[in-house]
XYZ file of C-alpha atoms in Angstrom:
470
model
C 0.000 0.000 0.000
C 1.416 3.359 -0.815
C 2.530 5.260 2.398
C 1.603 9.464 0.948
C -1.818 8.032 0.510
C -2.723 6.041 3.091
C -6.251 6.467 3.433
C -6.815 5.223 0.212
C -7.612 1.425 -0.651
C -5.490 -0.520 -3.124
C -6.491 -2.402 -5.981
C -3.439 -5.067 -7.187
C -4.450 -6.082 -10.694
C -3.520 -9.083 -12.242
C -3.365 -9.769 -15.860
C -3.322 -12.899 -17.778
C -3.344 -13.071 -21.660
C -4.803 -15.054 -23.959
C -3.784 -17.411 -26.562
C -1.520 -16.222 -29.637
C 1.685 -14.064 -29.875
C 1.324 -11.207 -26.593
C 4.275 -8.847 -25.210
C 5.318 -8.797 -21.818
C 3.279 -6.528 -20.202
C 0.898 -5.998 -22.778
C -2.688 -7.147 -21.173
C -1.778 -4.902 -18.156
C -1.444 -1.793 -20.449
C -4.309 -2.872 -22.309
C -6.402 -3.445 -18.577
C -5.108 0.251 -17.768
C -6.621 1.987 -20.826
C -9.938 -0.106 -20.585
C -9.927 1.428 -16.606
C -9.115 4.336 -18.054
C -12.265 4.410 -20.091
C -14.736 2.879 -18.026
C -13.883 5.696 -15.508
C -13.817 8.329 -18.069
C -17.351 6.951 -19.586
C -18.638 7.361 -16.215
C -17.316 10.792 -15.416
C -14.473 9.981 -13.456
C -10.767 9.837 -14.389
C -7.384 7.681 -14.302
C -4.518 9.419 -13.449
C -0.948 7.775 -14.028
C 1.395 7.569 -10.822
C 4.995 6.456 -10.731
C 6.270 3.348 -10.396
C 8.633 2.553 -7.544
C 11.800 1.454 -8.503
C 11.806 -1.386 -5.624
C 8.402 -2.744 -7.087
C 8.564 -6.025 -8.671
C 9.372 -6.494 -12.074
C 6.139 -7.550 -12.975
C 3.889 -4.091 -11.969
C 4.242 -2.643 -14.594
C 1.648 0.662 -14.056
C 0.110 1.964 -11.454
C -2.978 5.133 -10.855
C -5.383 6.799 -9.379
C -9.202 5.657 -9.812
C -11.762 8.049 -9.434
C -15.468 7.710 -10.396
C -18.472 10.407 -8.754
C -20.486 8.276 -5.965
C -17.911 5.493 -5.194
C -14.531 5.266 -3.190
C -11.148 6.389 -4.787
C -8.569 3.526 -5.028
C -4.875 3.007 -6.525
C -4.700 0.597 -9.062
C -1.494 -1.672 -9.684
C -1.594 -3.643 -13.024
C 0.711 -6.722 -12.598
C 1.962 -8.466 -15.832
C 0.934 -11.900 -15.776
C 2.742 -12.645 -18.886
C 2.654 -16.799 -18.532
C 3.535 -16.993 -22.454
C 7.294 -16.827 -21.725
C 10.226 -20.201 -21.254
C 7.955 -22.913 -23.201
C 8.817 -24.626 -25.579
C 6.951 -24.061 -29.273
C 4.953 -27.259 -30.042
C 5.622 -28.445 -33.343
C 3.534 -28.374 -36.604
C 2.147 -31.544 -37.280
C 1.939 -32.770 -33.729
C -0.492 -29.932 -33.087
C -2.441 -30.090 -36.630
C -2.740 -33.886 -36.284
C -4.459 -33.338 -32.634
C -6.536 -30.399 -34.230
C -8.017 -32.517 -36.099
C -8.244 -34.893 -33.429
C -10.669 -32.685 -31.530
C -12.355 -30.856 -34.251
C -15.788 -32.891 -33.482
C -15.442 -32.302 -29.707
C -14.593 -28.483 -30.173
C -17.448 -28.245 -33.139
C -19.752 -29.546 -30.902
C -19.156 -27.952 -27.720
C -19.222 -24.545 -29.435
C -22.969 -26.048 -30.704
C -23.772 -26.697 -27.487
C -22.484 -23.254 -25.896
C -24.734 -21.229 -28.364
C -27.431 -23.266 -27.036
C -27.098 -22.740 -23.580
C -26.351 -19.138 -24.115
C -29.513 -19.019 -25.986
C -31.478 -20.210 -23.477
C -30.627 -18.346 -20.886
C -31.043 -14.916 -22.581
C -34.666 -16.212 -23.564
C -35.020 -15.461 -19.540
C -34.614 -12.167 -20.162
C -37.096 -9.919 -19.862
C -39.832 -11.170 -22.327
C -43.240 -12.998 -21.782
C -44.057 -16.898 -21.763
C -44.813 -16.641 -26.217
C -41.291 -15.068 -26.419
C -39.364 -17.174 -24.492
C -40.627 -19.956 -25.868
C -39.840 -18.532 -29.629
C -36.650 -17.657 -29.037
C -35.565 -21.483 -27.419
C -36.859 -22.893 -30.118
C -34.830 -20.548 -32.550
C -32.066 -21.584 -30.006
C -32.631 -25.201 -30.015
C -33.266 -25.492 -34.067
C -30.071 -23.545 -34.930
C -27.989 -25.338 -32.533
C -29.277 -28.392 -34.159
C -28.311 -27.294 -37.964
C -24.851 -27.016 -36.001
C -24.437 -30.142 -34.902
C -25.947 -31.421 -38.340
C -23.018 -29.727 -40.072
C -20.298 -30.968 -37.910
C -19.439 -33.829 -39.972
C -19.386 -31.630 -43.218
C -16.671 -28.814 -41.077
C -14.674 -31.796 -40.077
C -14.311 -33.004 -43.750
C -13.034 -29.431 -44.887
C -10.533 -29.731 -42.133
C -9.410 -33.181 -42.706
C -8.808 -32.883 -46.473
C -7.857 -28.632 -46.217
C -5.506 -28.602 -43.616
C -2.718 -31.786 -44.554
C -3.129 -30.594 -47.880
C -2.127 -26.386 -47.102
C 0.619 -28.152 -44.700
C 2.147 -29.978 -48.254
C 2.023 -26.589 -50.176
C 5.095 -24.421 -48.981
C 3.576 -20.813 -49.369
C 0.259 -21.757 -47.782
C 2.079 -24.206 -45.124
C 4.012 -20.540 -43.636
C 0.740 -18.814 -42.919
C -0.993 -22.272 -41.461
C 2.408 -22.866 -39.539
C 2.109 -19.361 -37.761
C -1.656 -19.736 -37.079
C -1.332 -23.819 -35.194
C 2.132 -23.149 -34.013
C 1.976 -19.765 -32.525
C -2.075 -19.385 -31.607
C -3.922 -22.671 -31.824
C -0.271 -24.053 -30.288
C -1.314 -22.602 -26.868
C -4.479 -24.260 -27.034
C -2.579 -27.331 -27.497
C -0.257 -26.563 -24.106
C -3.634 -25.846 -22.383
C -4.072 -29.611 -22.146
C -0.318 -30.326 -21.705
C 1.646 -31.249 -18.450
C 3.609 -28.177 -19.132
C 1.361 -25.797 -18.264
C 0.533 -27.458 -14.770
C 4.254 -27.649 -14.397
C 5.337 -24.180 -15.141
C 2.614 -21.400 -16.082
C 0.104 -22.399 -13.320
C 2.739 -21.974 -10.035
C 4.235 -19.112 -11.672
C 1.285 -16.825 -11.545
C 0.056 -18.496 -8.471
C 3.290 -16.722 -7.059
C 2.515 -13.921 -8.614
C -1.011 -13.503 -7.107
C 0.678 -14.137 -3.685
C 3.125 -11.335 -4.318
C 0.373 -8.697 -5.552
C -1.592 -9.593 -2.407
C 1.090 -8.768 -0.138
C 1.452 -5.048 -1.208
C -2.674 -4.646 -1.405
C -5.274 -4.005 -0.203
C -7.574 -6.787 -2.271
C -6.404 -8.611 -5.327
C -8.724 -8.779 -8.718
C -7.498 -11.529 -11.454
C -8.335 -10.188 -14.986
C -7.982 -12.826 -17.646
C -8.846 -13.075 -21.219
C -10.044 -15.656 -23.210
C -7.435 -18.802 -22.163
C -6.077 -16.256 -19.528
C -9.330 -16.262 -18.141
C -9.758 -20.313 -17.704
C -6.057 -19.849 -16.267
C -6.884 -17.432 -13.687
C -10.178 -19.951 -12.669
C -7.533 -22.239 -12.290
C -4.992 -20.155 -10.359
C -7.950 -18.772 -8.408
C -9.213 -22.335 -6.983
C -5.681 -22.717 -4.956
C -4.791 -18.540 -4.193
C -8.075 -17.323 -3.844
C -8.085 -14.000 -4.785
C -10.663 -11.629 -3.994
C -12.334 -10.578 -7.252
C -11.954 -12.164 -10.503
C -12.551 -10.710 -14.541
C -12.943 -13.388 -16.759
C -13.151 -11.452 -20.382
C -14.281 -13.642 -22.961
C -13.727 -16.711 -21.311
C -12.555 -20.120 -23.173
C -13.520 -22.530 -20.165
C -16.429 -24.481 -21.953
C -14.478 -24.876 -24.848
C -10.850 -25.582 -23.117
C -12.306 -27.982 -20.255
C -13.810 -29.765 -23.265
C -10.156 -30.453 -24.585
C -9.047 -31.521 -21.169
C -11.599 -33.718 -20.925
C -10.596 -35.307 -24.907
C -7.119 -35.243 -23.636
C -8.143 -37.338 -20.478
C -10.196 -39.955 -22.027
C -7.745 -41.497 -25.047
C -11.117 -43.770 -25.830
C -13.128 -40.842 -26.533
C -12.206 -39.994 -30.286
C -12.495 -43.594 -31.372
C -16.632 -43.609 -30.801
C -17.147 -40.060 -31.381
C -15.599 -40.018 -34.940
C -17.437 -42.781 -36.710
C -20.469 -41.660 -34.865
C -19.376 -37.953 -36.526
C -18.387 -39.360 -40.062
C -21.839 -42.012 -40.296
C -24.362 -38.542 -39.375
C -24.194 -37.511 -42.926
C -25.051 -40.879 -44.685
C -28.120 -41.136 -41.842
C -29.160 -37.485 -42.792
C -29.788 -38.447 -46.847
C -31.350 -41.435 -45.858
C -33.827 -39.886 -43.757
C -34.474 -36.659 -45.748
C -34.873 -38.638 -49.415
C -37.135 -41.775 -47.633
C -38.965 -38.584 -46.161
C -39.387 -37.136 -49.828
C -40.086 -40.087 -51.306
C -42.944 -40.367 -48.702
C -44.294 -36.870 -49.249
C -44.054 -37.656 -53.151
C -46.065 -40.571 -52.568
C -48.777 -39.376 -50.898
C -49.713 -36.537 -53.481
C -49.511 -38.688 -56.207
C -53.702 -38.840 -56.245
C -56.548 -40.109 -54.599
C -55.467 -43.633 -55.141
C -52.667 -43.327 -52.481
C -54.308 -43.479 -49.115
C -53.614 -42.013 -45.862
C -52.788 -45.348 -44.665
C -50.297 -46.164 -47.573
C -48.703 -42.875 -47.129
C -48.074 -43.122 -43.401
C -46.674 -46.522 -44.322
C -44.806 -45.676 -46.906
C -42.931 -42.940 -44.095
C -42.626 -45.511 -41.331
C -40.969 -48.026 -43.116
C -38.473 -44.866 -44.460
C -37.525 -41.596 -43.056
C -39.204 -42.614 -39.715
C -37.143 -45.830 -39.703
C -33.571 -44.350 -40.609
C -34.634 -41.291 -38.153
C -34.961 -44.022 -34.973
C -31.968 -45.782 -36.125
C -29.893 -42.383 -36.082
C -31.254 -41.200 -32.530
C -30.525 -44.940 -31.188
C -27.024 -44.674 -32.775
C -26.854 -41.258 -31.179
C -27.790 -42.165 -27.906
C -26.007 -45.341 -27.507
C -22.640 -43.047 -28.608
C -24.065 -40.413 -25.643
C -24.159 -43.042 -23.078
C -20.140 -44.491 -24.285
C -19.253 -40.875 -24.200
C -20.126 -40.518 -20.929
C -19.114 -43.855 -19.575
C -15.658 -43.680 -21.124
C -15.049 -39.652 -20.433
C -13.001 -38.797 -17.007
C -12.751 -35.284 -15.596
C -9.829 -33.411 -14.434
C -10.465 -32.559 -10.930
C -10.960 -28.629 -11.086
C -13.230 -28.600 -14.118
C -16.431 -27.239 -13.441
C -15.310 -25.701 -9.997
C -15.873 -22.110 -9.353
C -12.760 -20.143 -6.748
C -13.919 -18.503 -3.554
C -13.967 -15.081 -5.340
C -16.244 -12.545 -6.531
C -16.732 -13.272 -10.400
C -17.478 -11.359 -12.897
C -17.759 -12.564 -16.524
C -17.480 -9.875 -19.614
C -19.132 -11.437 -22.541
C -20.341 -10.637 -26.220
C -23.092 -12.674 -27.735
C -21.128 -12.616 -31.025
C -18.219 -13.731 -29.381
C -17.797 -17.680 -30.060
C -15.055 -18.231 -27.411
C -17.342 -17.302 -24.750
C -19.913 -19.450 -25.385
C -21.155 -21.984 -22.941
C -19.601 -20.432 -19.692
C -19.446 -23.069 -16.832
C -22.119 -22.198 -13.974
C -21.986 -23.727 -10.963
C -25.577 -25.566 -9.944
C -25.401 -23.814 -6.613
C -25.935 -20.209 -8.217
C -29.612 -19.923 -8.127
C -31.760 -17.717 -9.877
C -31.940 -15.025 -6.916
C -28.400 -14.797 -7.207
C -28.504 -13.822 -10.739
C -30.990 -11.264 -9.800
C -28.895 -9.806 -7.074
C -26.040 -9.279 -9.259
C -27.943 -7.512 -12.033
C -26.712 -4.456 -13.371
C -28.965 -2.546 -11.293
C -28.695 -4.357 -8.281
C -25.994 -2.576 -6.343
C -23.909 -6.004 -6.358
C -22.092 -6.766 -3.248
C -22.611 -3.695 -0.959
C -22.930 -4.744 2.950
C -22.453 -3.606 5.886
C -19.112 -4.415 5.953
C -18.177 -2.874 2.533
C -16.975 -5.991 1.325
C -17.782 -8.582 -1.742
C -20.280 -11.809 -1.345
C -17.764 -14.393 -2.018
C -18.358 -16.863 -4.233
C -20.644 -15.679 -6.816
C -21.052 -15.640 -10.191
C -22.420 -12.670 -12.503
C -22.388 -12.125 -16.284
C -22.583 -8.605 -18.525
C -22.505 -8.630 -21.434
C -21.104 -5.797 -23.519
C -22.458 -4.141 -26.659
C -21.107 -5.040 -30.363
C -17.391 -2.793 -30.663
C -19.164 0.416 -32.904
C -16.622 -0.366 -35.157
C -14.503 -3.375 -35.231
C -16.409 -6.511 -37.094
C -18.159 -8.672 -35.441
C -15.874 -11.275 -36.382
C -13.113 -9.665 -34.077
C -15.615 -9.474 -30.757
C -13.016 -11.812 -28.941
C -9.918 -9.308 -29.168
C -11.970 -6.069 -29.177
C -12.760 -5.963 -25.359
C -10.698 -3.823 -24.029
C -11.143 -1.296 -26.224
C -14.544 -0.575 -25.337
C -15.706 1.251 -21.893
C -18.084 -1.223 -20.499
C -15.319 -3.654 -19.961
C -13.249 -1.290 -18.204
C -15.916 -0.268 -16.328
C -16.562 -3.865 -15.645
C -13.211 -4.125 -13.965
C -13.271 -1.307 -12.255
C -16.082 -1.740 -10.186
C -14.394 -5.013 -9.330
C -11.537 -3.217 -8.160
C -13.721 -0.755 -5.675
C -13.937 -0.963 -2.083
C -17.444 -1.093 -2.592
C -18.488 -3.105 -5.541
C -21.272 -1.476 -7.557
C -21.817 -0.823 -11.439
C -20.847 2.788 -12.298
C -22.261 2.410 -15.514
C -26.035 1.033 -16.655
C -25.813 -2.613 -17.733
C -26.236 -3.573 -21.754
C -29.462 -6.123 -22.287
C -28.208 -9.684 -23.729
C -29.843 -9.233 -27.079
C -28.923 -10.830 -30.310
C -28.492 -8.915 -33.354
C -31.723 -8.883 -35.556
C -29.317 -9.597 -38.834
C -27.934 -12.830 -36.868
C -31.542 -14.079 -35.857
C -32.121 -13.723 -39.609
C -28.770 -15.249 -41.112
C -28.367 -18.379 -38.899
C -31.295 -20.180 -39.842
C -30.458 -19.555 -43.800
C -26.885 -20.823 -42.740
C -28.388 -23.492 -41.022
C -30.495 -24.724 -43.835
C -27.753 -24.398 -46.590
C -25.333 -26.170 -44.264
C -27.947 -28.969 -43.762
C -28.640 -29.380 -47.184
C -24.674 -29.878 -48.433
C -24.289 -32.044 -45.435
C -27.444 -34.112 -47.004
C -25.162 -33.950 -50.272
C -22.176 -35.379 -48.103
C -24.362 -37.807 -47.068
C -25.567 -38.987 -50.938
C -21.575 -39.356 -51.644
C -21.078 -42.023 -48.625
C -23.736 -43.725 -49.450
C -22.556 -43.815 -53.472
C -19.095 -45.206 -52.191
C -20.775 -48.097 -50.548
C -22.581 -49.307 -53.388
C-alpha cells in the first residue's frame, strides 16, 4: 500500500493473456486503458502515478481511480505474462491433434450457443417469447451439430493438404504453431508444471502489497486465472471472454484417449443417416400426393418403413454413442469448480469463445438477480464482496470493429473497463447502466439460412457415402 496516501484502498491487478503471440506486459497496459475508459465513460478519471523502482518487475503501471459516488482507489496492473520459457509445439503434432478434436470443439461450441440461448430467452420477455426464441435456439444449434461432420471433412482434407504446399504451409504454420499451439499446451503437463505456479506466485506477491487482489484474464487467460484462483483465492476475478467451456472440453478429450475412437465414426456415419432420412422422407411426401389412389394409410406406411425408420436408427445410434461418451469420459479434478472469489464474466453474444460459460448448480436464480446491473452487487455492511458468486454482462457489439473480431476487441470498449473497475472498488457497484443480452436482428435472420444451406450440403455429403458403398 502506498505510504503518501494512506487512506486510500489498493487495488493489485492481475493480468493474464490469452492465446496467440502477446508482449510482456501488454494485457496490463491494455487493462489500464480499458480502466481508463470505463472511468472516463462514467465521469471519473485515471490518473498515471509512478512506479517505484523497488516494485517487482512484474507491476508494470500503477494510478489513481476516481469515479463520482464510489470510493477512490490506486490501481497496480501486474503483468501476468505466462507466455514466456515454453517450448513451441511443433507443426504436425499440433495439426494432427486439431483434427483430433475438431468434433469435440465443433460440438461444444454447438452446445455453448445453445445454452447461451437459453438463458437470454429469460430475459425480460413474456411466456410466447421465451418460448420462440428457445426454439430458434434449439433449431439452430441443431443445424450445427448437423453440419459438424461436413466442417470436419473441410478440415481433414484442407488442412494436410495447405501443410504440403510451402507458401500456404508458412501462414498455417504461424496460425497452429503460434495461436492454436497454446491451445494445445492448455491440455499439456507443461502448463501445470510451469505457467500455473508461476502466476500463483505472482497472485501471492500482488496480495502482499494490497489491499484486495482482482485476477483479470482473457479468453485462455481467463480459464487460467479460474484455475490459479481455486488454490490462491483472490478476492475478485474478470474473466473477459472466457474459453472454459471450450478448453475444459479439450481436457476432458485429452483425459479420455477412448473418446475420439466412438465419437468419430459416430461424426463421419451422421451424414449418410441425414440423406437417408431426408430422401425416404421425400419419397414419402411424393407418394402421398400422387392422387386419390394413395391413401392415408399407404402414405403413413410408406414414411414408417423410411424416413421414420432411418430417423430411430440415427437417434438410437446417437444415444447409444451419448451413453459411451459418458461412460468412457473422465474429468480433471478442477473442471467445473468455481474459486472462492467474486466473479465477474465480460461477454459478447457474437463472441464464439465465450460461449457456454461453466455455472456452478449452486448459483440460483436469486443470485442472478442480485447481481444484475442494477442491483448494487455486493454492498454490505461491511463494505466488502459476497464471495463466491457468479455474474455475467454482457457488452455491446465494438461500434466499429467486425463482429468477427468481438473476442480481441474488449478492451477497447468502456463497459469492460468499467466492468473491472467496479471489481476493483472498495465497494463493488456498477458505475455504468448494464447492456441487455440481445442478439443482433441480422444474426436471428442469417443463422437459420446458414443453417439450412449447411444442412442441405451435409445431405449432399451424405448422398456421396452412401454412393461409395454401393
Amino acid at each position: 500500500m502506498s505510504s503518501t496516501t494512506p487512506q486510500i484502498s489498493t487495488t493489485a491487478y492481475v493480468c493474464v493473456h490469452g492465446i496467440g503471440v502477446h508482449d510482456s506486459g501488454d494485457l496490463a497496459e491494455q487493462t489500464r486503458d480499458a480502466v481508463r475508459r470505463g472511468a472516463e465513460a462514467a465521469g471519473g478519471s485515471l490518473t498515471d502515478l509512478p512506479v517505484d523502482s523497488a516494485a517487482p518487475a512484474e507491476l508494470t503501471h500503477r494510478a489513481r481511480v476516481e469515479v463520482p459516488g464510489h470510493e477512490p482507489y490506486l490501481a497496480e496492473f501486474h503483468d501476468g505474462w505466462w507466455d514466456s520459457g515454453l517450448r513451441t509445439p511443433r507443426f504436425w503434432v499440433v495439426l494432427l491433434w486439431l483434427l483430433e478434436i475438431a468434433p469435440f470443439a465443433l460440438i461444444s461450441g454447438a452446445g455453448g450457443w445453445c445454452g447461451d440461448r437459453w438463458r437470454e430467452a429469460e430475459d425480460g420477455v413474456g411466456a410466447v417469447g421465451r418460448a420462440g426464441r428457445r426454439l430458434a435456439a434449439l433449431l439452430t444449434s441443431a443445424a450445427m451439430l448437423a453440419a459438424v461432420p461436413l466442417v470436419v471433412l473441410v478440415l481433414l482434407i484442407g488442412l494436410p493438404l495447405a501443410g504440403l504446399v510451402p507458401p500456404w504451409r508458412r501462414g498455417l504454420h504461424h496460425v497452429l504453431v503460434e495461436v492454436v499451439g497454446d491451445v494445445w499446451l492448455y491440455r499439456s503437463a507443461a502448463l501445470d508444471d510451469t505457467v500455473l505456479p508461476r502466476l500463483r506466485r505472482l497472485v501471492e506477491a500482488a496480495a502482499a502489497r494490497a489491499d484486495r487482489v482482482t485476477l483479470v484474464g482473457h479468453s485462455q487467460g481467463a480459464e487460467l486465472s479460474r484455475r490459479v484462483a481455486l488454490r490462491t483465492a483472490p478476492e475478485r476475478c474478470v474473466w473477459v471472454g472466457s474459453g472454459e467451456h471450450q478448453l475444459s472440453t479439450l481436457r476432458v478429450v485429452a483425459a479420455s484417449a477412448w473418446l475420439p475412437l466412438v465419437v468419430w465414426p459416430f461424426v463421419l456415419a451422421w451424414p449418410a443417416f441425414l440423406h437417408l432420412a431426408l430422401t425416404r422422407g421425400l419419397d414419402a411426401v411424393a407418394e402421398a400426393g400422387r392422387g386419390p389412389g394413395v391413401s392415408v394409410h399407404g402414405a403413413g406406411g410408406v414414411l414408417l418403413s423410411g424416413a421414420a425408420v432411418v430417423v430411430l436408427a440415427a437417434v438410437l445410434y446417437g444415444a447409444l454413442t451419448a451413453a459411451v461418451v459418458r461412460w468412457l469420459r473422465r474429468r480433471p479434478d478442477d473442471v467445473g469448480q468455481v474459486p472462492q472469489s467474486r466473479i465477474w464474466h465480460v461477454k459478447s453474444l457474437l463472441d464464439p469463445i465465450s460461449w457456454g460459460t461453466v455455472f456452478p448448480t449452486r448459483i440460483q436464480a436469486e443470485d442472478r438477480e442480485q447481481c444484475s446491473p442494477d442491483s448494487g452487487l455486493g454492498e454490505g455492511d461491511d463494505g466488502d464482496t459476497r464471495r463466491g458468486q457468479v455474474c455475467v454482462r454482457y457488452v455491446p457489439p465494438h461500434p466499429e470493429g467486425p463482429w468477427w473480431a468481438e473476442h480481441v476487441t474488449y478492451f477497447s470498449r468502456p463497459a469492460t473497463g468499467a466492468v473491472i473497475l467496479e471489481a476493483g472498488l472498495a465497494r463493488p457497484e456498477p458505475v455504468l447502466p448494464g447492456t441487455v443480452a440481445r442478439v443482433p436482428p441480422w444474426l436471428v435472420t442469417a443463422a437459420p439460412v446458414a443453417g439450412a444451406g449447411l444442412l442441405w450440403m451435409t445431405h449432399l455429403l451424405g448422398e456421396w457415402q452412401i454412393q461409395l458403398l454401393r
